[in-house]
Short mmCIF file of C-alpha atoms and ligand atoms in Angstrom, two decimals:
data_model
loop_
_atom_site.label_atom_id
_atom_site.label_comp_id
_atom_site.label_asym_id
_atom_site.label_seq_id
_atom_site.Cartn_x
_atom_site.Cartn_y
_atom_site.Cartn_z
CA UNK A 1 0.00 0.00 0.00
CA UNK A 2 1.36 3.42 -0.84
CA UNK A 3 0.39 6.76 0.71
CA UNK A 4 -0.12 9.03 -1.63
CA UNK A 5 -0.67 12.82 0.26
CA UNK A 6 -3.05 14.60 -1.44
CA UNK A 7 -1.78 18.20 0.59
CA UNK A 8 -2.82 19.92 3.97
CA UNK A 9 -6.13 21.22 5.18
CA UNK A 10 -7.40 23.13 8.29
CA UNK A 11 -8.87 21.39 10.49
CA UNK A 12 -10.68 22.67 13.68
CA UNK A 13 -11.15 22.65 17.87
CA UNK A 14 -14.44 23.16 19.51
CA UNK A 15 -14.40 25.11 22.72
CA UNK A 16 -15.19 22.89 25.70
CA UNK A 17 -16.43 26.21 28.02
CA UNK A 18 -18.65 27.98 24.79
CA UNK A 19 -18.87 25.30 22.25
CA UNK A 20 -17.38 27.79 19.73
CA UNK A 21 -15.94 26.41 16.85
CA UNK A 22 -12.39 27.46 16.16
CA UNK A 23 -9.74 27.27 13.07
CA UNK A 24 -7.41 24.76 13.84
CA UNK A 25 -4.39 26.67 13.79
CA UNK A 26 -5.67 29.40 16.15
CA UNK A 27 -4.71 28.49 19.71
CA UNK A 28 -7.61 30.38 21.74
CA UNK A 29 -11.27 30.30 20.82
CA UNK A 30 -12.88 33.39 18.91
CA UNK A 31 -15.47 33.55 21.10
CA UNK A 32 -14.30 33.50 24.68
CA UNK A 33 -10.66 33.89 24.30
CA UNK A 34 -10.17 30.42 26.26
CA UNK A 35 -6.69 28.67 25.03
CA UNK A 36 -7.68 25.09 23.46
CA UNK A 37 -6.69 22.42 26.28
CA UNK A 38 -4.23 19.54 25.29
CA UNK A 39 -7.16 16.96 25.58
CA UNK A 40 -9.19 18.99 23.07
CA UNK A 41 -8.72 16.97 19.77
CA UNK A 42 -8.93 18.47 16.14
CA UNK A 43 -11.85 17.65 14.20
CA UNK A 44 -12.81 17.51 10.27
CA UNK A 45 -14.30 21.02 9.86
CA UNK A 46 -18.15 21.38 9.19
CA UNK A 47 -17.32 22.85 6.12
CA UNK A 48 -14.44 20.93 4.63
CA UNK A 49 -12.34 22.79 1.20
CA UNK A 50 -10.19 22.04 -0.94
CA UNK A 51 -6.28 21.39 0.31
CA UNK A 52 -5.03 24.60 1.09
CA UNK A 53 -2.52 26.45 -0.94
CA UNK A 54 -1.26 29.05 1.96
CA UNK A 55 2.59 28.17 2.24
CA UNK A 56 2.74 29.60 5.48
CA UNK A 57 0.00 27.26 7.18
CA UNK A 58 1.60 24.05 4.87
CA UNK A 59 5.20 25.13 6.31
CA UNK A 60 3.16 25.24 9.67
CA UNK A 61 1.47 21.63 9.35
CA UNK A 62 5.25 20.27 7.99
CA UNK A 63 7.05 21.78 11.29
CA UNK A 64 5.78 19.04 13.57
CA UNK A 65 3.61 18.73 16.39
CA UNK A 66 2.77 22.00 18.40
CA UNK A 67 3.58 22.42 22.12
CA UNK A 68 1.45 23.25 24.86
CA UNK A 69 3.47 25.65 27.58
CA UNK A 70 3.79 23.44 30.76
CA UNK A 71 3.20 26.21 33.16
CA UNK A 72 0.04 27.64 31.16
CA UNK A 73 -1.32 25.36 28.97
CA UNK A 74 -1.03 27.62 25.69
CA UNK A 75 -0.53 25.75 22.50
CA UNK A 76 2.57 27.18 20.38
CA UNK A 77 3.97 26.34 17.09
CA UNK A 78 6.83 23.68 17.17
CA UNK A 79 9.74 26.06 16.37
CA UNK A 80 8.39 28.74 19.21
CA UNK A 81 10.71 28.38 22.17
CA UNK A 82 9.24 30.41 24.38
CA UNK A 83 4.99 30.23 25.55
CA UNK A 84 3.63 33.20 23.87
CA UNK A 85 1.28 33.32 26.50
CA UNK A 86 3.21 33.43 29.90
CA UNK A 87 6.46 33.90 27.96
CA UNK A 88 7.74 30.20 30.21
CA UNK A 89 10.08 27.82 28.74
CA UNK A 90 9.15 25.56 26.26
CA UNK A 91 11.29 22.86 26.63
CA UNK A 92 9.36 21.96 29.57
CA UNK A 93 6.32 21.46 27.39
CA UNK A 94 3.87 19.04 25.74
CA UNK A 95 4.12 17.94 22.04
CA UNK A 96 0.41 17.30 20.68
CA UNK A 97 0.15 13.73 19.52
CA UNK A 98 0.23 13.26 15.77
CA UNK A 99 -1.19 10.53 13.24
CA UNK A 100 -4.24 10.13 14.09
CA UNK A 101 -7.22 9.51 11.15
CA UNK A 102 -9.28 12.85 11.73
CA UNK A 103 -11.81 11.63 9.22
CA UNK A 104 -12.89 10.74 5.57
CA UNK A 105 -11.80 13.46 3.41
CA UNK A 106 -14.20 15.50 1.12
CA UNK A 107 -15.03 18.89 -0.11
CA UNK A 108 -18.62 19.88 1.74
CA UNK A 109 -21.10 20.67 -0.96
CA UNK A 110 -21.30 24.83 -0.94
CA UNK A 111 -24.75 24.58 -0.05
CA UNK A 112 -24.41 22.34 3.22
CA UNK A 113 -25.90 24.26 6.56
CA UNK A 114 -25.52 23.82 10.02
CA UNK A 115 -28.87 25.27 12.09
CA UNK A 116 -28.34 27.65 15.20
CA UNK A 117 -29.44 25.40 18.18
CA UNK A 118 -30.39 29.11 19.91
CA UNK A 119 -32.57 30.69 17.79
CA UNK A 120 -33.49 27.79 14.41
CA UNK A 121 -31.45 30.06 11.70
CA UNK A 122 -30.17 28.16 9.45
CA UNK A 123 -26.20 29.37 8.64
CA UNK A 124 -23.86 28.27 5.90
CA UNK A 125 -21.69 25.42 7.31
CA UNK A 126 -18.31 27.01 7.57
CA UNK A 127 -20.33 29.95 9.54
CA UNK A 128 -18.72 30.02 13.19
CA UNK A 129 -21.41 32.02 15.13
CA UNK A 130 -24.99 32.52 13.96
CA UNK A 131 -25.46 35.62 11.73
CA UNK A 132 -28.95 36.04 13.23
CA UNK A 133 -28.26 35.97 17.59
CA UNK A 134 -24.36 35.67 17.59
CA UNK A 135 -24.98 32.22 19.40
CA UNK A 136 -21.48 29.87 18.44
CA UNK A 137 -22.50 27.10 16.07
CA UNK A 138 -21.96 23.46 16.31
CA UNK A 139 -21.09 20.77 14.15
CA UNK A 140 -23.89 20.08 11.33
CA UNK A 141 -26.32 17.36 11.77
CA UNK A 142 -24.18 14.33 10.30
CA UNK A 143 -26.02 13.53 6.84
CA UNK A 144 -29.17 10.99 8.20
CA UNK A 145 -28.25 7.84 8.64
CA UNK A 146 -29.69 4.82 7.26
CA UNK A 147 -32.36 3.78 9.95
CA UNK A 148 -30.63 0.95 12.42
CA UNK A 149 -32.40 -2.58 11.63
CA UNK A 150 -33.93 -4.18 14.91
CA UNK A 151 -31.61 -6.46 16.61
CA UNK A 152 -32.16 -9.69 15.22
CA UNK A 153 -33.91 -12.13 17.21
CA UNK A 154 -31.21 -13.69 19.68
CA UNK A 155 -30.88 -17.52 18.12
CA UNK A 156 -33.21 -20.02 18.76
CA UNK A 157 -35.54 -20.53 21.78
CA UNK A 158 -34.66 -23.04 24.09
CA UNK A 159 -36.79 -25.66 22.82
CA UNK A 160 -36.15 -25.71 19.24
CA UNK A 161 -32.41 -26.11 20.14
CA UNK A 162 -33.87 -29.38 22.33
CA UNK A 163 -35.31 -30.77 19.36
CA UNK A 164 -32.14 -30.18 16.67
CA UNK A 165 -30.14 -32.02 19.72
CA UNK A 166 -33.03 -34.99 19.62
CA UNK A 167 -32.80 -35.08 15.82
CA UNK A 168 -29.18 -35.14 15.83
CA UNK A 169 -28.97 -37.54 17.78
CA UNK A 170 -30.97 -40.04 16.45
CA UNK A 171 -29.39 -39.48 12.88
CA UNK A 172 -26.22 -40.30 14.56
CA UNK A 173 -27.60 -43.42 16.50
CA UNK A 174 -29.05 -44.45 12.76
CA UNK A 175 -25.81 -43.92 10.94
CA UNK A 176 -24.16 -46.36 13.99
CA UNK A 177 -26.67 -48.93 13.41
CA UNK A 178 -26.24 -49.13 9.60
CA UNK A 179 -22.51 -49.51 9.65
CA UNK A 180 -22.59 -51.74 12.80
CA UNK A 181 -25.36 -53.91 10.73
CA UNK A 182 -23.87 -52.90 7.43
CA UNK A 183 -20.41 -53.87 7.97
CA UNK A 184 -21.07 -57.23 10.35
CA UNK A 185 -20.43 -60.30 8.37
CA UNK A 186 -21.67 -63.51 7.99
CA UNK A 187 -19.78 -66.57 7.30
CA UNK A 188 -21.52 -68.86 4.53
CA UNK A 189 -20.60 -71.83 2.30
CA UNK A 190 -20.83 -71.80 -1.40
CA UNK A 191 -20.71 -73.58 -4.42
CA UNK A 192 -18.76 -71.61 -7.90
CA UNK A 193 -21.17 -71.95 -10.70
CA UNK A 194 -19.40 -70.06 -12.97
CA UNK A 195 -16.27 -67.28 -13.59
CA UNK A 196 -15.78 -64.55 -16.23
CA UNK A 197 -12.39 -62.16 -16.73
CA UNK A 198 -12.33 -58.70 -18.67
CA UNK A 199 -9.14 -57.19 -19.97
CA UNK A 200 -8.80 -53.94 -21.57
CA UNK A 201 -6.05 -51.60 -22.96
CA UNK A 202 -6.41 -47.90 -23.52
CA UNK A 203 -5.43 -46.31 -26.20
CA UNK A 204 -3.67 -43.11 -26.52
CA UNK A 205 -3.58 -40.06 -28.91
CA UNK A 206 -3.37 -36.70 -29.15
CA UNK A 207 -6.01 -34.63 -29.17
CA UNK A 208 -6.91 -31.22 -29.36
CA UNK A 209 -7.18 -29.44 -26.06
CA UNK A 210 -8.47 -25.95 -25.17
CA UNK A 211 -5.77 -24.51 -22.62
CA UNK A 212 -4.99 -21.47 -20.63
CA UNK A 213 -1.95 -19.29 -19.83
CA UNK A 214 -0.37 -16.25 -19.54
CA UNK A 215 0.88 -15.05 -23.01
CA UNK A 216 4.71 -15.49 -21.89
CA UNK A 217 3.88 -18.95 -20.14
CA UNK A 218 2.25 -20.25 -23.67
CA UNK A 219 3.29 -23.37 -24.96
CA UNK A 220 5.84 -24.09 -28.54
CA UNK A 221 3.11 -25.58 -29.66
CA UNK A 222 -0.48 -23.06 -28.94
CA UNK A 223 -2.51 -22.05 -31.68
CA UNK A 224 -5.61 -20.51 -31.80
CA UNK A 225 -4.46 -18.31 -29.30
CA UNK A 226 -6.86 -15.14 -27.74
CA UNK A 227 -6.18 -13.24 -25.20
CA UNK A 228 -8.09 -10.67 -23.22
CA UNK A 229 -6.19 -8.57 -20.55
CA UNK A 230 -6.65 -9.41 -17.01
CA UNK A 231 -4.84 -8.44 -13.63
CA UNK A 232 -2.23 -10.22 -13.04
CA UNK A 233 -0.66 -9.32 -9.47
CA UNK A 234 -1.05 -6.60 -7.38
CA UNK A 235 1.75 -4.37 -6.14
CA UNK A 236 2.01 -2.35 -3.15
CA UNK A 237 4.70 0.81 -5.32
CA UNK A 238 3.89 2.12 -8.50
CA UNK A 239 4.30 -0.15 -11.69
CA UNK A 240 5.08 0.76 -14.78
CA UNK A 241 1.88 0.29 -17.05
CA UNK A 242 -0.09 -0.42 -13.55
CA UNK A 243 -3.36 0.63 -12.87
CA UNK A 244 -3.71 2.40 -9.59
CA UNK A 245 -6.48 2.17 -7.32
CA UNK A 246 -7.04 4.37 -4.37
CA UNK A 247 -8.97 4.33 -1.04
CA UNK A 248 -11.15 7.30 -0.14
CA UNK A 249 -8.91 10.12 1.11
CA UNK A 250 -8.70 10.69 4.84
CA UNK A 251 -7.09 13.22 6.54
CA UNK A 252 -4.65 12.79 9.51
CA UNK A 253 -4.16 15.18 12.28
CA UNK A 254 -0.37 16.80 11.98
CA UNK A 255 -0.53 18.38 15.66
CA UNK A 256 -0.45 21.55 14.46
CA UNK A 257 -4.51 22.40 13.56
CA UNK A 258 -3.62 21.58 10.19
CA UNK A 259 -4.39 17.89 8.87
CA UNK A 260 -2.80 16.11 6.19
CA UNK A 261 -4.85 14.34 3.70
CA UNK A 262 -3.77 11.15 2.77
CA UNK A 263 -5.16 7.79 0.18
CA UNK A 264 -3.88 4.38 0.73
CA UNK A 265 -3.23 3.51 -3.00
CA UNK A 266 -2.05 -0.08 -4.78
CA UNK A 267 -1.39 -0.86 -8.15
CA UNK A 268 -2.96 -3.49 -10.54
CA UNK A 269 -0.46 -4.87 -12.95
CA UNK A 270 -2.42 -6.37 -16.04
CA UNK A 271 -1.60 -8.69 -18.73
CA UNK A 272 -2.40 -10.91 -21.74
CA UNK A 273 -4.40 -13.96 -20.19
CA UNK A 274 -4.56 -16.29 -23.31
CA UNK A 275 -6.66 -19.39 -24.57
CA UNK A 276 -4.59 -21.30 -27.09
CA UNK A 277 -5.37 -25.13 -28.35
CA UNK A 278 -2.70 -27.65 -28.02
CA UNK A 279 -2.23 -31.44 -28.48
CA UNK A 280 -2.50 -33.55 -25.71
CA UNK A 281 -2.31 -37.27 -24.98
CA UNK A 282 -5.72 -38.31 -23.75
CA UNK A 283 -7.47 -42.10 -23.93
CA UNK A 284 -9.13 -41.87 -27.34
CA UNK A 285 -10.43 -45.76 -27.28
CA UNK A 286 -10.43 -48.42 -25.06
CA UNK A 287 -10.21 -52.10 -26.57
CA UNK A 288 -11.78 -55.01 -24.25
CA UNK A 289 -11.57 -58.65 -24.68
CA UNK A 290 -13.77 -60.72 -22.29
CA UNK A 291 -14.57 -64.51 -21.86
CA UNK A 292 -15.49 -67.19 -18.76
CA UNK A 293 -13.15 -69.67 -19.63
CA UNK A 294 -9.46 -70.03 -17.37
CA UNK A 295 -7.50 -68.50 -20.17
CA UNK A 296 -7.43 -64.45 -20.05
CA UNK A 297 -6.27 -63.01 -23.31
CA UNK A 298 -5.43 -59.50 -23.73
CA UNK A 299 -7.01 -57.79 -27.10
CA UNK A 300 -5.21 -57.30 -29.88
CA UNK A 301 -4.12 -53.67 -30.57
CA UNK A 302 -3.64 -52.18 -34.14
CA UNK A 303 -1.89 -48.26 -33.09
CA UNK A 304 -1.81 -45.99 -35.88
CA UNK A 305 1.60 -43.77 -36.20
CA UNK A 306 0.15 -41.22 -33.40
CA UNK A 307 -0.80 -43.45 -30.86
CA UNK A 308 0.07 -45.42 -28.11
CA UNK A 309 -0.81 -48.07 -25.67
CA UNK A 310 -2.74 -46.24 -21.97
CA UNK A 311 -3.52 -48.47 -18.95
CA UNK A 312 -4.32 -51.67 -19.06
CA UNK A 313 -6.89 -53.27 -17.21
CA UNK A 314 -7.76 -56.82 -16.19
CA UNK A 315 -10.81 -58.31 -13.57
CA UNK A 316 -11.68 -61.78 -12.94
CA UNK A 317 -15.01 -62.58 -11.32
CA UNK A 318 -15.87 -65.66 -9.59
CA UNK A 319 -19.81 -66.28 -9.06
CA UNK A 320 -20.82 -68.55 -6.64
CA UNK A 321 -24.22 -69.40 -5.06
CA UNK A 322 -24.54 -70.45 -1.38
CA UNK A 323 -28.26 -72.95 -1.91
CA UNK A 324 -30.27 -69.74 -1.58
CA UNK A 325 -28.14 -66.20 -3.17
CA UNK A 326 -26.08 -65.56 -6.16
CA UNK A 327 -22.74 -63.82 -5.37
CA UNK A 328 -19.90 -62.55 -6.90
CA UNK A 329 -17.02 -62.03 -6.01
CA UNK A 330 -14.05 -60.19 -7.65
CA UNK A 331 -10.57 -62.01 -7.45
CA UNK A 332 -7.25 -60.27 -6.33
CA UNK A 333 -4.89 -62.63 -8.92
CA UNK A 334 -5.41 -64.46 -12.01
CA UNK A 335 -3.88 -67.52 -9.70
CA UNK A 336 -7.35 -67.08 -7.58
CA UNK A 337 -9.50 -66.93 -9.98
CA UNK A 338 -8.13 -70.27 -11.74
CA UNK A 339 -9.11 -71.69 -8.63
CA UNK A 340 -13.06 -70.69 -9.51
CA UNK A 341 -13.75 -73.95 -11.33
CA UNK A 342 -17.10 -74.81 -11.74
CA UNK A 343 -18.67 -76.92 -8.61
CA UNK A 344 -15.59 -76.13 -5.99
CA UNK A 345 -16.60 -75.43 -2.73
CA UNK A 346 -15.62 -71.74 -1.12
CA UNK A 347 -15.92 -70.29 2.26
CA UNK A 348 -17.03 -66.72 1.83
CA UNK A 349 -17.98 -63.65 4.49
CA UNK A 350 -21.09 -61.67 2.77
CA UNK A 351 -21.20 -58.17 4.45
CA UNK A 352 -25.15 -56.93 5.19
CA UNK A 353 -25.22 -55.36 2.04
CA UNK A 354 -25.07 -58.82 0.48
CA UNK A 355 -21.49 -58.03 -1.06
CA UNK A 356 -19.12 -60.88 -0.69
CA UNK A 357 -15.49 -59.50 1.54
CA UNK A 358 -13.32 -62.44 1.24
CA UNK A 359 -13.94 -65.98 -0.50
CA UNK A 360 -11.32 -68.73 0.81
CA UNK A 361 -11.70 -72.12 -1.77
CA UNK A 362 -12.53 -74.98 1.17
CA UNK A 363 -10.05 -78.15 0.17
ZN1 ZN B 401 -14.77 29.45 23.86
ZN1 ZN B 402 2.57 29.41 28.79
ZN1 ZN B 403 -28.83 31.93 16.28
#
């Protein structure tokens, strides 16, 4: 993130003893000569301008913090070194604290009022006393807010929350039940009365595949290629080509009545993001040869000049039948399954799915 300053404005101090609204560099109130206490913050103004262009207050907000007297209070400028007020030593004073976000920074639209809370009259915002009783003004009625939805109802009543427990429960005490019953096994006898095998071999070529990348990352081989400019990466300093986006400007307090006004800014760095079409090895057919005899064969393969062989599979199924259910039961080895003649006798475990989890041949 870079801070980009945008130049100085004025902020100002409301009096705590009249509520008169002062200039930010001026260290005693207008209206009842009171000096502004060190606890007294600066504010955004009512009526906020454009960044000033008065060298002598943008010298002032560059000095550094101001510093109240420590025998009277007095705020002086940062250079002063002794309290123009009781003429004591600065050195023994206060710095104001600095760096603070005042506020969002904006110019107030020239028409924007602030109403006299003495007498109704409505005065223009940057107005400091009321032009009709000489009351001081306050700040301006803050824009109206959007109205504040009702809380939302606290979570659920106590005995809804009961009855999501119940229900949870007794999905849980289900799901135990069906793999406890699920997963128990049963040990039967059966009788093979028959066995098939299935072997298969992929075949590879290379086909045509839609593909994306950065245009400097594209492959040798891309064609077709369009690209459409996207962000890339974001950077925190200014980039050559970048696109810079920036917060809304604030404005910090300087110590000094003047604020500086600031925007957090960070660049987008964009580039070509491309489609292209390239060749790619992918399974374009997949030859099977099956049978139920005790003599797997693999298929025979005819590649063309751009292909070549993929993965090959093979599965060898022995089906048995225990007097009352077919089963079947899928064999780790070809040396298993060649033990699946017709009529042999097998121990098996069927699951309570009916799905047969180990077959032993009984000798
Ligand atoms: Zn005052
Ligand atoms: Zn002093
Ligand atoms: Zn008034």
């Amino acid at each position: 993130m870079t801070q980009k300053d945008l130049g100085y404005v004025e902020l100002e101090w409301t009096c705590p003893r009249c509520k008169g609204r002062n200039p930010g560099t001026q260290a005693t109130c207008s209206t009842c000569g009171a000096a502004q206490p060190e606890n007294v913050n600066f504010e955004t103004p009512a009526a906020q301008a454009a960044v000033t262009t008065d060298q002598a207050k943008i010298d002032r907000a560059k000095a550094g913090p101001d510093i109240h007297c420590g025998f009277c209070g007095a705020r002086n400028p940062a250079d002063a070194k002794v309290c123009k007020q009781c003429g004591g030593d600065l050195t023994q004073g206060k710095a104001r604290e600095a760096g603070k976000t005042v506020g969002a920074y904006g110019e107030t639209d020239a028409g924007a009022k602030v109403k006299c809370k003495a007498c109704g009259e409505e005065n223009p915002a940057a107005a400091v006393t009321c032009a009709k009783c000489g009351a001081p003004l306050g700040k301006p009625a803050p824009a109206a807010a959007p109205a504040q939805a009702a809380p939302a109802p606290s979570g659920l009543g106590g005995g809804s929350v009961l009855i999501f427990v119940a229900i949870g429960l007794i999905v849980v005490l289900g799901l135990c039940a069906f793999v406890f019953f699920g997963f128990r096994t049963s040990e039967k006898t059966a009788t093979s009365t028959g066995a098939h095998w299935e072997r298969s071999v992929a075949i590879m070529g290379m086909v045509p595949v839609r593909a994306q990348a950065w245009q400097n990352q594209l492959p040798s081989n891309a064609n077709n290629v369009s690209c459409r400019s996207e962000r890339r990466s974001t950077s925190s300093s200014p980039q050559p080509g970048a696109r810079e986006v920036c917060g809304t400007p604030y404005t910090v307090d300087t110590g000094t009545g003047m604020g500086r006004v600031v925007q957090d800014c960070e660049y987008e760095v964009y580039d070509d993001y491309c489609s292209y079409t390239t060749l790619q090895w992918a399974v374009v057919n997949t030859v099977v040869e099956k049978g139920n005899d005790f003599a797997p064969r693999w298929p025979a393969v005819n590649l063309t000049g751009d292909q070549k062989l993929g993965t090959r599979n093979e599965t060898y199924v022995c089906e048995l039948n225990d007097g009352k259910n077919n089963y079947t039961f899928t064999m780790r080895t070809q040396a298993e399954y060649e033990e699946c003649l017709a009529g042999s006798e097998w121990k098996i475990e069927v699951d309570g799915f009916g799905a047969v989890v180990s077959a032993v041949p009984v000798n």
